[in-house]
PDB file of C-alpha atoms and ligand atoms in Angstrom:
ATOM      1  CA  MET A 272      -0.032   0.061  -0.069  1.00 98.00           C
ATOM      2  CA  LYS A 273       1.406   3.458  -1.007  1.00 97.00           C
ATOM      3  CA  ILE A 274      -0.065   6.969  -0.276  1.00 98.00           C
ATOM      4  CA  THR A 275       1.180  10.541  -0.950  1.00 97.00           C
ATOM      5  CA  ILE A 276       1.497  13.103   1.617  1.00 96.00           C
ATOM      6  CA  ASN A 277       2.331  16.587   0.144  1.00 92.00           C
ATOM      7  CA  ASN A 278       5.237  15.465  -2.130  1.00 92.00           C
ATOM      8  CA  SER A 279       6.383  12.597  -0.012  1.00 97.00           C
ATOM      9  CA  ILE A 280       5.597   8.906  -0.353  1.00 98.00           C
ATOM     10  CA  LEU A 281       4.566   6.596   2.520  1.00 98.00           C
ATOM     11  CA  GLU A 282       4.685   3.052   1.540  1.00 98.00           C
ATOM     12  CA  LEU A 283       3.830  -0.094   3.609  1.00 98.00           C
ATOM     13  CA  VAL A 284       5.697  -3.571   2.335  1.00 98.00           C
ATOM     14  CA  VAL A 285       6.371  -6.865   3.601  1.00 98.00           C
ATOM     15  CA  GLY A 286      10.101  -7.704   3.894  1.00 98.00           C
ATOM     16  CA  ASP A 287      13.311  -7.801   5.673  1.00 98.00           C
ATOM     17  CA  ILE A 288      14.816  -4.547   6.286  1.00 98.00           C
ATOM     18  CA  THR A 289      18.355  -5.499   6.213  1.00 98.00           C
ATOM     19  CA  LYS A 290      17.821  -6.071   2.302  1.00 97.00           C
ATOM     20  CA  GLU A 291      16.537  -2.557   1.775  1.00 97.00           C
ATOM     21  CA  GLU A 292      17.985  -0.382  -0.958  1.00 96.00           C
ATOM     22  CA  THR A 293      17.498   3.034   0.672  1.00 97.00           C
ATOM     23  CA  GLU A 294      19.591   5.790   2.184  1.00 98.00           C
ATOM     24  CA  ALA A 295      18.866   4.883   5.808  1.00 98.00           C
ATOM     25  CA  ILE A 296      17.389   1.851   7.776  1.00 98.00           C
ATOM     26  CA  VAL A 297      15.981   2.222  11.157  1.00 99.00           C
ATOM     27  CA  ASN A 298      16.909  -0.223  13.876  1.00 99.00           C
ATOM     28  CA  ALA A 299      14.855  -1.178  16.901  1.00 99.00           C
ATOM     29  CA  ALA A 300      17.797  -0.689  19.417  1.00 98.00           C
ATOM     30  CA  ASN A 301      18.079  -0.788  23.030  1.00 98.00           C
ATOM     31  CA  SER A 302      19.364   2.023  25.236  1.00 98.00           C
ATOM     32  CA  GLY A 303      22.737   0.644  25.740  1.00 98.00           C
ATOM     33  CA  LEU A 304      23.097   0.148  21.900  1.00 98.00           C
ATOM     34  CA  ARG A 305      24.507  -3.215  22.762  1.00 98.00           C
ATOM     35  CA  GLY A 306      22.854  -5.256  19.856  1.00 97.00           C
ATOM     36  CA  GLY A 307      20.355  -8.150  20.695  1.00 96.00           C
ATOM     37  CA  GLY A 308      18.022 -10.354  18.698  1.00 98.00           C
ATOM     38  CA  GLY A 309      15.176  -9.363  16.334  1.00 98.00           C
ATOM     39  CA  VAL A 310      15.781  -6.768  13.879  1.00 98.00           C
ATOM     40  CA  ASP A 311      18.838  -5.456  15.900  1.00 98.00           C
ATOM     41  CA  GLY A 312      20.635  -8.720  15.811  1.00 98.00           C
ATOM     42  CA  ALA A 313      19.886  -9.146  11.936  1.00 98.00           C
ATOM     43  CA  ILE A 314      21.196  -5.650  11.193  1.00 98.00           C
ATOM     44  CA  HIS A 315      24.423  -6.079  13.053  1.00 98.00           C
ATOM     45  CA  ARG A 316      24.959  -9.541  11.372  1.00 98.00           C
ATOM     46  CA  ALA A 317      24.252  -8.169   7.972  1.00 98.00           C
ATOM     47  CA  GLY A 318      26.158  -4.870   8.351  1.00 98.00           C
ATOM     48  CA  GLY A 319      29.341  -6.210   9.917  1.00 98.00           C
ATOM     49  CA  PRO A 320      31.327  -5.040  12.983  1.00 98.00           C
ATOM     50  CA  GLN A 321      31.691  -1.423  11.965  1.00 98.00           C
ATOM     51  CA  ILE A 322      28.279  -0.649  13.162  1.00 98.00           C
ATOM     52  CA  MET A 323      28.726  -1.836  16.515  1.00 98.00           C
ATOM     53  CA  GLU A 324      32.126  -0.014  16.946  1.00 98.00           C
ATOM     54  CA  GLU A 325      30.342   3.114  16.193  1.00 98.00           C
ATOM     55  CA  CYS A 326      27.585   2.220  18.730  1.00 98.00           C
ATOM     56  CA  ARG A 327      30.174   1.762  21.419  1.00 98.00           C
ATOM     57  CA  LYS A 328      31.499   5.138  20.629  1.00 98.00           C
ATOM     58  CA  ILE A 329      28.196   6.758  21.095  1.00 98.00           C
ATOM     59  CA  GLY A 330      27.795   4.797  24.117  1.00 98.00           C
ATOM     60  CA  GLY A 331      23.838   4.811  24.425  1.00 98.00           C
ATOM     61  CA  CYS A 332      20.532   6.480  23.737  1.00 98.00           C
ATOM     62  CA  PRO A 333      17.571   7.113  25.774  1.00 98.00           C
ATOM     63  CA  THR A 334      14.323   5.567  25.301  1.00 98.00           C
ATOM     64  CA  GLY A 335      12.412   7.699  22.650  1.00 99.00           C
ATOM     65  CA  ASN A 336      15.424   8.870  20.942  1.00 99.00           C
ATOM     66  CA  ALA A 337      17.581   7.902  18.052  1.00 99.00           C
ATOM     67  CA  VAL A 338      21.309   7.995  17.147  1.00 99.00           C
ATOM     68  CA  ILE A 339      22.809   7.516  13.570  1.00 99.00           C
ATOM     69  CA  THR A 340      25.797   5.409  12.394  1.00 98.00           C
ATOM     70  CA  SER A 341      27.040   4.437   9.063  1.00 98.00           C
ATOM     71  CA  GLY A 342      25.570   1.358   7.230  1.00 98.00           C
ATOM     72  CA  GLY A 343      28.540  -0.647   7.544  1.00 98.00           C
ATOM     73  CA  CYS A 344      28.426  -3.340   4.453  1.00 97.00           C
ATOM     74  CA  LEU A 345      24.787  -2.776   4.171  1.00 98.00           C
ATOM     75  CA  LYS A 346      23.194  -1.488   0.935  1.00 98.00           C
ATOM     76  CA  ALA A 347      21.916   1.515   3.095  1.00 98.00           C
ATOM     77  CA  LYS A 348      24.498   4.229   3.842  1.00 98.00           C
ATOM     78  CA  TYR A 349      23.103   4.661   7.269  1.00 98.00           C
ATOM     79  CA  VAL A 350      21.596   2.982  10.159  1.00 99.00           C
ATOM     80  CA  ILE A 351      19.500   5.146  12.680  1.00 99.00           C
ATOM     81  CA  HIS A 352      19.139   3.427  15.925  1.00 99.00           C
ATOM     82  CA  ALA A 353      15.955   4.160  17.638  1.00 99.00           C
ATOM     83  CA  VAL A 354      15.032   3.152  21.067  1.00 99.00           C
ATOM     84  CA  GLY A 355      11.243   2.402  21.569  1.00 99.00           C
ATOM     85  CA  PRO A 356       9.552   1.727  24.656  1.00 99.00           C
ATOM     86  CA  VAL A 357       8.847  -1.736  26.566  1.00 98.00           C
ATOM     87  CA  TYR A 358       5.071  -2.127  26.536  1.00 98.00           C
ATOM     88  CA  HIS A 359       3.744  -2.243  30.037  1.00 98.00           C
ATOM     89  CA  GLY A 360      -0.078  -2.396  29.176  1.00 98.00           C
ATOM     90  CA  GLY A 361      -0.260   1.079  27.501  1.00 97.00           C
ATOM     91  CA  GLU A 362      -0.733   3.541  30.573  1.00 96.00           C
ATOM     92  CA  MET A 363       3.003   4.144  31.056  1.00 97.00           C
ATOM     93  CA  GLY A 364       3.609   6.774  28.475  1.00 98.00           C
ATOM     94  CA  GLU A 365       4.407   4.196  25.978  1.00 98.00           C
ATOM     95  CA  ALA A 366       2.549   6.030  23.067  1.00 98.00           C
ATOM     96  CA  GLU A 367       4.253   9.127  23.533  1.00 98.00           C
ATOM     97  CA  LEU A 368       7.783   7.428  23.758  1.00 99.00           C
ATOM     98  CA  LEU A 369       7.179   5.366  20.685  1.00 99.00           C
ATOM     99  CA  ALA A 370       6.048   8.525  18.867  1.00 99.00           C
ATOM    100  CA  SER A 371       9.128  10.297  19.893  1.00 99.00           C
ATOM    101  CA  ALA A 372      11.225   7.412  18.769  1.00 99.00           C
ATOM    102  CA  TYR A 373       9.832   7.825  15.367  1.00 99.00           C
ATOM    103  CA  GLN A 374      10.069  11.677  15.416  1.00 98.00           C
ATOM    104  CA  ASN A 375      13.664  11.586  16.467  1.00 99.00           C
ATOM    105  CA  SER A 376      14.635   8.934  13.801  1.00 99.00           C
ATOM    106  CA  LEU A 377      13.070  11.397  11.190  1.00 98.00           C
ATOM    107  CA  LYS A 378      14.918  14.274  12.752  1.00 98.00           C
ATOM    108  CA  ARG A 379      18.346  12.426  12.296  1.00 98.00           C
ATOM    109  CA  ALA A 380      17.498  11.951   8.795  1.00 98.00           C
ATOM    110  CA  SER A 381      16.518  15.455   7.991  1.00 98.00           C
ATOM    111  CA  GLU A 382      19.817  16.630   9.801  1.00 98.00           C
ATOM    112  CA  ASN A 383      21.829  14.311   7.577  1.00 98.00           C
ATOM    113  CA  SER A 384      19.976  15.299   4.348  1.00 98.00           C
ATOM    114  CA  ILE A 385      18.580  11.730   4.067  1.00 98.00           C
ATOM    115  CA  ARG A 386      15.624  11.839   1.817  1.00 98.00           C
ATOM    116  CA  ASN A 387      14.619   8.108   1.867  1.00 98.00           C
ATOM    117  CA  ILE A 388      14.262   6.042   5.051  1.00 98.00           C
ATOM    118  CA  SER A 389      12.740   2.579   5.967  1.00 98.00           C
ATOM    119  CA  PHE A 390      11.455   1.669   9.208  1.00 99.00           C
ATOM    120  CA  PRO A 391      10.618  -1.651  11.039  1.00 99.00           C
ATOM    121  CA  SER A 392       7.745  -1.726  13.343  1.00 99.00           C
ATOM    122  CA  LEU A 393       9.512  -0.397  16.570  1.00 99.00           C
ATOM    123  CA  SER A 394       8.757  -2.112  19.868  1.00 99.00           C
ATOM    124  CA  THR A 395       6.588  -4.772  18.588  1.00 98.00           C
ATOM    125  CA  GLY A 396       8.826  -7.772  19.153  1.00 98.00           C
ATOM    126  CA  ALA A 397      10.825  -8.296  22.239  1.00 98.00           C
ATOM    127  CA  TYR A 398       9.401  -5.156  23.695  1.00 98.00           C
ATOM    128  CA  GLY A 399       5.746  -6.549  23.247  1.00 98.00           C
ATOM    129  CA  TYR A 400       3.654  -3.450  21.878  1.00 98.00           C
ATOM    130  CA  PRO A 401       0.651  -4.970  20.240  1.00 98.00           C
ATOM    131  CA  PHE A 402       0.631  -4.145  16.495  1.00 98.00           C
ATOM    132  CA  ASP A 403      -2.794  -2.761  16.446  1.00 98.00           C
ATOM    133  CA  GLU A 404      -1.746  -0.208  19.049  1.00 98.00           C
ATOM    134  CA  ALA A 405       1.690   0.538  17.741  1.00 98.00           C
ATOM    135  CA  ALA A 406       0.638   0.878  14.003  1.00 98.00           C
ATOM    136  CA  PRO A 407      -1.643   4.114  14.433  1.00 98.00           C
ATOM    137  CA  VAL A 408       1.044   5.885  16.649  1.00 98.00           C
ATOM    138  CA  ALA A 409       3.712   5.011  14.056  1.00 98.00           C
ATOM    139  CA  LEU A 410       1.933   6.045  11.010  1.00 98.00           C
ATOM    140  CA  LYS A 411       0.226   9.175  12.578  1.00 98.00           C
ATOM    141  CA  THR A 412       3.671  10.286  13.678  1.00 98.00           C
ATOM    142  CA  VAL A 413       5.307   9.719  10.293  1.00 98.00           C
ATOM    143  CA  ILE A 414       2.351  11.367   8.512  1.00 98.00           C
ATOM    144  CA  GLU A 415       2.544  14.565  10.807  1.00 98.00           C
ATOM    145  CA  TYR A 416       6.343  14.769  10.173  1.00 98.00           C
ATOM    146  CA  LEU A 417       6.000  14.440   6.312  1.00 98.00           C
ATOM    147  CA  LYS A 418       3.202  17.041   6.385  1.00 97.00           C
ATOM    148  CA  ARG A 419       5.868  19.660   7.895  1.00 96.00           C
ATOM    149  CA  HIS A 420       9.255  18.442   6.219  1.00 96.00           C
ATOM    150  CA  ASP A 421       9.273  17.991   2.354  1.00 93.00           C
ATOM    151  CA  GLU A 422      13.026  17.249   2.659  1.00 96.00           C
ATOM    152  CA  ILE A 423      11.875  13.696   3.427  1.00 98.00           C
ATOM    153  CA  GLY A 424      10.881  12.031  -0.039  1.00 98.00           C
ATOM    154  CA  GLN A 425       9.947   8.548   0.991  1.00 98.00           C
ATOM    155  CA  VAL A 426       9.254   6.672   4.245  1.00 98.00           C
ATOM    156  CA  ARG A 427       8.719   2.947   3.856  1.00 98.00           C
ATOM    157  CA  PHE A 428       7.628   0.502   6.570  1.00 99.00           C
ATOM    158  CA  VAL A 429       9.127  -2.921   6.205  1.00 98.00           C
ATOM    159  CA  LEU A 430       6.847  -5.348   7.895  1.00 98.00           C
ATOM    160  CA  PHE A 431       8.167  -8.612   8.932  1.00 98.00           C
ATOM    161  CA  GLY A 432       5.034 -10.984   8.021  1.00 96.00           C
ATOM    162  CA  ALA A 433       1.445 -10.721   7.021  1.00 97.00           C
ATOM    163  CA  ASP A 434       0.044  -9.977  10.559  1.00 97.00           C
ATOM    164  CA  ALA A 435       2.237  -6.820  10.783  1.00 98.00           C
ATOM    165  CA  TYR A 436       1.490  -5.773   7.443  1.00 98.00           C
ATOM    166  CA  ARG A 437      -2.369  -6.128   7.873  1.00 98.00           C
ATOM    167  CA  ALA A 438      -2.221  -4.289  11.233  1.00 98.00           C
ATOM    168  CA  TYR A 439      -0.289  -1.327   9.502  1.00 98.00           C
ATOM    169  CA  GLU A 440      -2.772  -1.375   6.526  1.00 98.00           C
ATOM    170  CA  SER A 441      -5.794  -1.168   8.511  1.00 98.00           C
ATOM    171  CA  ALA A 442      -4.348   1.493  10.626  1.00 98.00           C
ATOM    172  CA  LEU A 443      -3.391   3.504   7.517  1.00 98.00           C
ATOM    173  CA  ARG A 444      -6.881   3.017   6.064  1.00 97.00           C
ATOM    174  CA  GLY A 445      -8.380   4.345   9.370  1.00 95.00           C
ATOM    175  CA  ILE A 446      -6.430   7.588   9.410  1.00 91.00           C
TER     176      ILE A 446
HETATM  177  N1  AR6 B 204      13.209  -6.847   9.124  1.00 58.02           N
HETATM  178  C1  AR6 B 204      12.162  -6.234   9.440  1.00 58.02           C
HETATM  179  N2  AR6 B 204      11.398  -6.437  10.599  1.00 58.02           N
HETATM  180  C2  AR6 B 204      11.960  -7.419  11.369  1.00 58.02           C
HETATM  181  C3  AR6 B 204      13.194  -8.135  11.173  1.00 58.02           C
HETATM  182  C4  AR6 B 204      13.800  -7.769   9.939  1.00 58.02           C
HETATM  183  N3  AR6 B 204      14.776  -8.394   9.419  1.00 58.02           N
HETATM  184  N4  AR6 B 204      13.394  -9.032  12.006  1.00 58.02           N
HETATM  185  C5  AR6 B 204      12.485  -8.681  13.072  1.00 58.02           C
HETATM  186  N5  AR6 B 204      11.490  -7.799  12.611  1.00 58.02           N
HETATM  187  P1  AR6 B 204      12.273  -6.350  17.721  1.00 58.02           P
HETATM  188  P2  AR6 B 204      11.593  -4.239  19.706  1.00 58.02           P
HETATM  189  C6  AR6 B 204      10.449  -7.181  13.226  1.00 58.02           C
HETATM  190  O1  AR6 B 204      12.251  -7.455  18.779  1.00 58.02           O
HETATM  191  O2  AR6 B 204      10.257  -4.898  20.121  1.00 58.02           O
HETATM  192  C7  AR6 B 204      16.329  -6.530  20.541  1.00 58.02           C
HETATM  193  O3  AR6 B 204      17.014  -7.530  21.229  1.00 58.02           O
HETATM  194  C8  AR6 B 204       9.779  -8.033  14.323  1.00 58.02           C
HETATM  195  O4  AR6 B 204       8.820  -8.835  13.853  1.00 58.02           O
HETATM  196  O5  AR6 B 204      13.366  -6.618  16.923  1.00 58.02           O
HETATM  197  O6  AR6 B 204      11.737  -2.864  19.433  1.00 58.02           O
HETATM  198  C9  AR6 B 204      17.118  -5.116  20.656  1.00 58.02           C
HETATM  199  O7  AR6 B 204      18.362  -5.254  21.119  1.00 58.02           O
HETATM  200  C10 AR6 B 204       8.968  -6.875  15.163  1.00 58.02           C
HETATM  201  O8  AR6 B 204       7.727  -6.712  14.515  1.00 58.02           O
HETATM  202  O9  AR6 B 204      12.476  -4.818  18.396  1.00 58.02           O
HETATM  203  C11 AR6 B 204      16.296  -4.509  22.040  1.00 58.02           C
HETATM  204  O10 AR6 B 204      16.725  -5.108  23.018  1.00 58.02           O
HETATM  205  C12 AR6 B 204       9.812  -5.567  14.991  1.00 58.02           C
HETATM  206  O11 AR6 B 204      10.761  -5.806  13.864  1.00 58.02           O
HETATM  207  C13 AR6 B 204      14.789  -5.124  21.821  1.00 58.02           C
HETATM  208  O12 AR6 B 204      14.929  -6.222  20.724  1.00 58.02           O
HETATM  209  C14 AR6 B 204      10.593  -5.161  16.236  1.00 58.02           C
HETATM  210  O13 AR6 B 204      10.936  -6.449  16.858  1.00 58.02           O
HETATM  211  C15 AR6 B 204      14.170  -4.163  21.015  1.00 58.02           C
HETATM  212  O14 AR6 B 204      12.939  -4.745  20.916  1.00 58.02           O
END
C-alpha cells in the first residue's frame, strides 16, 4: 500500500529491512546500543562489526530517542538506531515514547540530508507492543512529520510478515 503526503511517499511493504536499498534503515535498538535479537541482531549480522564499533563510541541512547551510524556493509548508507519503549499495558507513557522514537529518527534523517528512510515496526517484538496499538501511533507520527518536512521524499515501513502488514494497512486506512 502506498500513499502520497504533500510530495512525499509513504509505503507499507512486507520484507526484511536488512535488504533495503534506501539511504537509511532504522534499527529497533536498546538504550545501551548493545545489539540483541530481532531486527537489531539481523542488522548487525548483515552490516558487519563497524556498526557496533560506532555504537560503542556513542555509548547509549535514551528511550524515545535515536542516534545515527554508518551502514557498514549494508546497502543502506546509514543506520538510525531508535529506542522504542517496552510495553507495560499502554498506560505508562508508551505511546508518547514510541511517537518520540519515530520523530527523532526522522529528525536524524533531516539533519543528515537523508531523503529516503525505511522503518521496522519499533517495539513490537521483544518489547511486546501490540501491532494494532503501535501501528496508528507509528503512522500518525510519520504522516505529521511528512506534512511539515518536504525534505523527506520517501518513508517505507518494512513489515516482517502478514500480521504486521495487515495491522499497518488497517491503521492507515483508518487515519
Ligand atoms: N526486518 C524487518 N522487521 C523485522 C526483522 C527484519 N529483518 N526482524 C524482526 N523484525 P524487535 P523491539 C520485526 O524484537 O520490540 C532487540 O533485542 C519484528 O517482527 O526487533 O523494539 C534489541 O536489541 C517486530 O515486529 O524490536 C532490543 O533489546 C519488529 O521488527 C529489543 O530487541 C521489532 O521487533 C527491541 O525490541
